[in-house]
PDB file of C-alpha atoms in Angstrom:
ATOM      1  CA  MET A   1      41.231  -2.415  -1.642  1.00 87.00           C
ATOM      2  CA  LYS A   2      40.087  -1.929   1.913  1.00 93.00           C
ATOM      3  CA  TYR A   3      37.443   0.438   3.262  1.00 94.00           C
ATOM      4  CA  TYR A   4      38.236   3.223   5.724  1.00 95.00           C
ATOM      5  CA  LEU A   5      36.037   5.741   7.506  1.00 95.00           C
ATOM      6  CA  LEU A   6      37.277   9.319   7.716  1.00 95.00           C
ATOM      7  CA  SER A   7      35.329  10.984  10.530  1.00 94.00           C
ATOM      8  CA  VAL A   8      35.218  14.781  10.677  1.00 93.00           C
ATOM      9  CA  MET A   9      35.391  15.912  14.307  1.00 93.00           C
ATOM     10  CA  GLN A  10      33.380  19.138  14.589  1.00 90.00           C
ATOM     11  CA  PRO A  11      33.977  21.377  17.624  1.00 89.00           C
ATOM     12  CA  ALA A  12      30.949  22.310  19.724  1.00 82.00           C
ATOM     13  CA  GLY A  13      29.656  25.865  19.467  1.00 81.00           C
ATOM     14  CA  GLU A  14      28.903  28.255  16.679  1.00 81.00           C
ATOM     15  CA  PRO A  15      30.002  27.376  13.143  1.00 81.00           C
ATOM     16  CA  PRO A  16      32.568  29.526  11.350  1.00 87.00           C
ATOM     17  CA  ALA A  17      31.496  32.684   9.509  1.00 90.00           C
ATOM     18  CA  PRO A  18      29.768  32.160   6.131  1.00 91.00           C
ATOM     19  CA  GLU A  19      32.790  33.315   4.143  1.00 94.00           C
ATOM     20  CA  VAL A  20      35.009  30.831   6.009  1.00 92.00           C
ATOM     21  CA  LEU A  21      32.493  28.023   5.385  1.00 91.00           C
ATOM     22  CA  ALA A  22      32.400  28.931   1.692  1.00 94.00           C
ATOM     23  CA  GLY A  23      36.175  28.506   1.464  1.00 95.00           C
ATOM     24  CA  ILE A  24      36.003  25.170   3.278  1.00 94.00           C
ATOM     25  CA  GLY A  25      33.238  24.088   0.877  1.00 94.00           C
ATOM     26  CA  ARG A  26      35.446  24.875  -2.115  1.00 96.00           C
ATOM     27  CA  SER A  27      38.341  22.944  -0.573  1.00 96.00           C
ATOM     28  CA  LEU A  28      36.057  19.969   0.055  1.00 95.00           C
ATOM     29  CA  GLU A  29      34.889  19.997  -3.576  1.00 96.00           C
ATOM     30  CA  VAL A  30      38.524  19.739  -4.688  1.00 97.00           C
ATOM     31  CA  PHE A  31      39.209  16.955  -2.167  1.00 97.00           C
ATOM     32  CA  HIS A  32      36.143  14.977  -3.263  1.00 97.00           C
ATOM     33  CA  ARG A  33      37.092  15.410  -6.931  1.00 97.00           C
ATOM     34  CA  GLU A  34      40.591  14.048  -6.154  1.00 98.00           C
ATOM     35  CA  LEU A  35      39.031  11.037  -4.395  1.00 98.00           C
ATOM     36  CA  ARG A  36      36.780  10.325  -7.388  1.00 97.00           C
ATOM     37  CA  GLU A  37      39.601  10.686  -9.909  1.00 98.00           C
ATOM     38  CA  ALA A  38      41.763   8.280  -7.871  1.00 97.00           C
ATOM     39  CA  GLY A  39      38.953   5.717  -7.602  1.00 97.00           C
ATOM     40  CA  ALA A  40      38.969   6.065  -3.795  1.00 97.00           C
ATOM     41  CA  TRP A  41      35.535   7.721  -3.443  1.00 97.00           C
ATOM     42  CA  VAL A  42      32.687   5.701  -1.916  1.00 96.00           C
ATOM     43  CA  PHE A  43      30.516   8.226  -0.033  1.00 96.00           C
ATOM     44  CA  ALA A  44      30.759  11.487   1.906  1.00 96.00           C
ATOM     45  CA  GLY A  45      28.300  13.706   3.715  1.00 94.00           C
ATOM     46  CA  GLY A  46      27.910  16.226   6.498  1.00 92.00           C
ATOM     47  CA  LEU A  47      25.674  15.697   9.494  1.00 92.00           C
ATOM     48  CA  HIS A  48      23.306  18.002  11.354  1.00 90.00           C
ATOM     49  CA  GLY A  49      24.399  18.932  14.870  1.00 86.00           C
ATOM     50  CA  PRO A  50      24.002  16.557  17.807  1.00 87.00           C
ATOM     51  CA  GLU A  51      20.904  18.421  18.974  1.00 87.00           C
ATOM     52  CA  SER A  52      19.078  16.839  16.016  1.00 90.00           C
ATOM     53  CA  ALA A  53      19.922  13.294  17.165  1.00 90.00           C
ATOM     54  CA  THR A  54      17.469  10.704  18.431  1.00 92.00           C
ATOM     55  CA  VAL A  55      18.912   7.944  20.610  1.00 90.00           C
ATOM     56  CA  LEU A  56      17.323   4.483  20.770  1.00 92.00           C
ATOM     57  CA  ARG A  57      18.403   2.509  23.840  1.00 92.00           C
ATOM     58  CA  PRO A  58      17.325  -1.077  24.650  1.00 96.00           C
ATOM     59  CA  LYS A  59      15.768  -1.344  28.112  1.00 95.00           C
ATOM     60  CA  ALA A  60      13.934  -4.274  29.721  1.00 95.00           C
ATOM     61  CA  GLY A  61      12.974  -5.891  26.401  1.00 96.00           C
ATOM     62  CA  ASP A  62      11.809  -2.602  24.864  1.00 97.00           C
ATOM     63  CA  VAL A  63      13.497   0.403  23.287  1.00 97.00           C
ATOM     64  CA  LEU A  64      13.597   3.798  24.992  1.00 93.00           C
ATOM     65  CA  ILE A  65      13.656   6.730  22.552  1.00 94.00           C
ATOM     66  CA  THR A  66      15.125  10.068  23.651  1.00 92.00           C
ATOM     67  CA  ASP A  67      15.823  13.288  21.773  1.00 91.00           C
ATOM     68  CA  GLY A  68      19.212  14.918  21.730  1.00 80.00           C
ATOM     69  CA  PRO A  69      22.775  13.663  21.836  1.00 74.00           C
ATOM     70  CA  TYR A  70      23.793  10.555  23.741  1.00 70.00           C
ATOM     71  CA  ALA A  71      26.717  12.330  25.387  1.00 72.00           C
ATOM     72  CA  GLU A  72      27.867  15.900  25.657  1.00 74.00           C
ATOM     73  CA  GLY A  73      31.373  16.736  24.599  1.00 78.00           C
ATOM     74  CA  LYS A  74      33.672  19.391  23.213  1.00 85.00           C
ATOM     75  CA  GLU A  75      33.366  17.916  19.721  1.00 87.00           C
ATOM     76  CA  HIS A  76      30.998  15.684  17.807  1.00 88.00           C
ATOM     77  CA  LEU A  77      30.823  13.755  14.564  1.00 90.00           C
ATOM     78  CA  GLY A  78      30.243  16.447  11.948  1.00 92.00           C
ATOM     79  CA  GLY A  79      30.523  14.348   8.803  1.00 94.00           C
ATOM     80  CA  ILE A  80      31.927  11.199   7.301  1.00 96.00           C
ATOM     81  CA  CYS A  81      33.786  10.108   4.222  1.00 97.00           C
ATOM     82  CA  LEU A  82      33.974   6.458   3.278  1.00 97.00           C
ATOM     83  CA  ILE A  83      36.969   5.680   1.071  1.00 97.00           C
ATOM     84  CA  LYS A  84      38.749   2.732  -0.561  1.00 96.00           C
ATOM     85  CA  ALA A  85      42.501   2.534  -0.050  1.00 97.00           C
ATOM     86  CA  PRO A  86      45.099  -0.215  -0.483  1.00 95.00           C
ATOM     87  CA  ASP A  87      46.430   0.176   3.081  1.00 95.00           C
ATOM     88  CA  LEU A  88      46.458   2.348   6.195  1.00 95.00           C
ATOM     89  CA  ASP A  89      49.256   4.571   4.894  1.00 97.00           C
ATOM     90  CA  ALA A  90      47.198   5.483   1.822  1.00 97.00           C
ATOM     91  CA  ALA A  91      44.120   6.062   4.004  1.00 97.00           C
ATOM     92  CA  LEU A  92      46.151   8.338   6.277  1.00 97.00           C
ATOM     93  CA  ALA A  93      47.328  10.316   3.240  1.00 98.00           C
ATOM     94  CA  TRP A  94      43.658  10.876   2.307  1.00 98.00           C
ATOM     95  CA  GLY A  95      42.913  11.755   5.937  1.00 97.00           C
ATOM     96  CA  ARG A  96      45.659  14.377   5.849  1.00 98.00           C
ATOM     97  CA  LYS A  97      44.086  15.947   2.752  1.00 98.00           C
ATOM     98  CA  ALA A  98      40.677  15.868   4.463  1.00 97.00           C
ATOM     99  CA  ALA A  99      42.086  17.622   7.548  1.00 97.00           C
ATOM    100  CA  LEU A 100      43.585  20.354   5.385  1.00 97.00           C
ATOM    101  CA  ALA A 101      40.349  20.761   3.392  1.00 96.00           C
ATOM    102  CA  THR A 102      38.039  20.882   6.426  1.00 95.00           C
ATOM    103  CA  THR A 103      40.476  22.614   8.821  1.00 94.00           C
ATOM    104  CA  LEU A 104      39.223  20.078  11.406  1.00 94.00           C
ATOM    105  CA  PRO A 105      40.569  16.930  13.066  1.00 95.00           C
ATOM    106  CA  ILE A 106      39.984  13.756  11.054  1.00 97.00           C
ATOM    107  CA  GLU A 107      39.824  10.299  12.596  1.00 96.00           C
ATOM    108  CA  VAL A 108      40.802   7.462  10.217  1.00 97.00           C
ATOM    109  CA  ARG A 109      39.496   3.986  11.042  1.00 96.00           C
ATOM    110  CA  PRO A 110      39.530   0.714   9.095  1.00 95.00           C
ATOM    111  CA  PHE A 111      36.453  -1.481   8.954  1.00 93.00           C
ATOM    112  CA  MET A 112      36.708  -4.714  10.927  1.00 90.00           C
ATOM    113  CA  GLY A 113      38.083  -7.538   8.819  1.00 78.00           C
ATOM    114  CA  GLU A 114      38.940  -5.142   5.987  1.00 61.00           C
ATOM    115  CA  ALA A 115      42.395  -4.042   7.182  1.00 48.00           C
ATOM    116  CA  ASP A 116      43.661  -7.550   7.914  1.00 50.00           C
ATOM    117  CA  GLY A 117      46.378  -8.770   5.576  1.00 45.00           C
TER     118      GLY A 117
END
């Protein structure tokens, strides 16, 4: 089994209405249960918005610490799900289910060295 990262791409701006978020939460519970039952579950979690970030940047032999996001954009990393899958096709099938559950774009990426062979 290889490891894949499913990244939830959250659009910038206000979150959906509470009733919409509740429905998404229920869909995610079902998705996570399916992952566990299939033995594909490793870890999943949502992230606070980019405004809560702290960036550490090496500079002249020291580290500069700044508050806030590194870059501004139309979307940001809203959550992650780490899964085990036999190959990219299986990981993409899980990514499709994640996209339907979250109603958001999902980026699927293999870990270096894991997807070889």
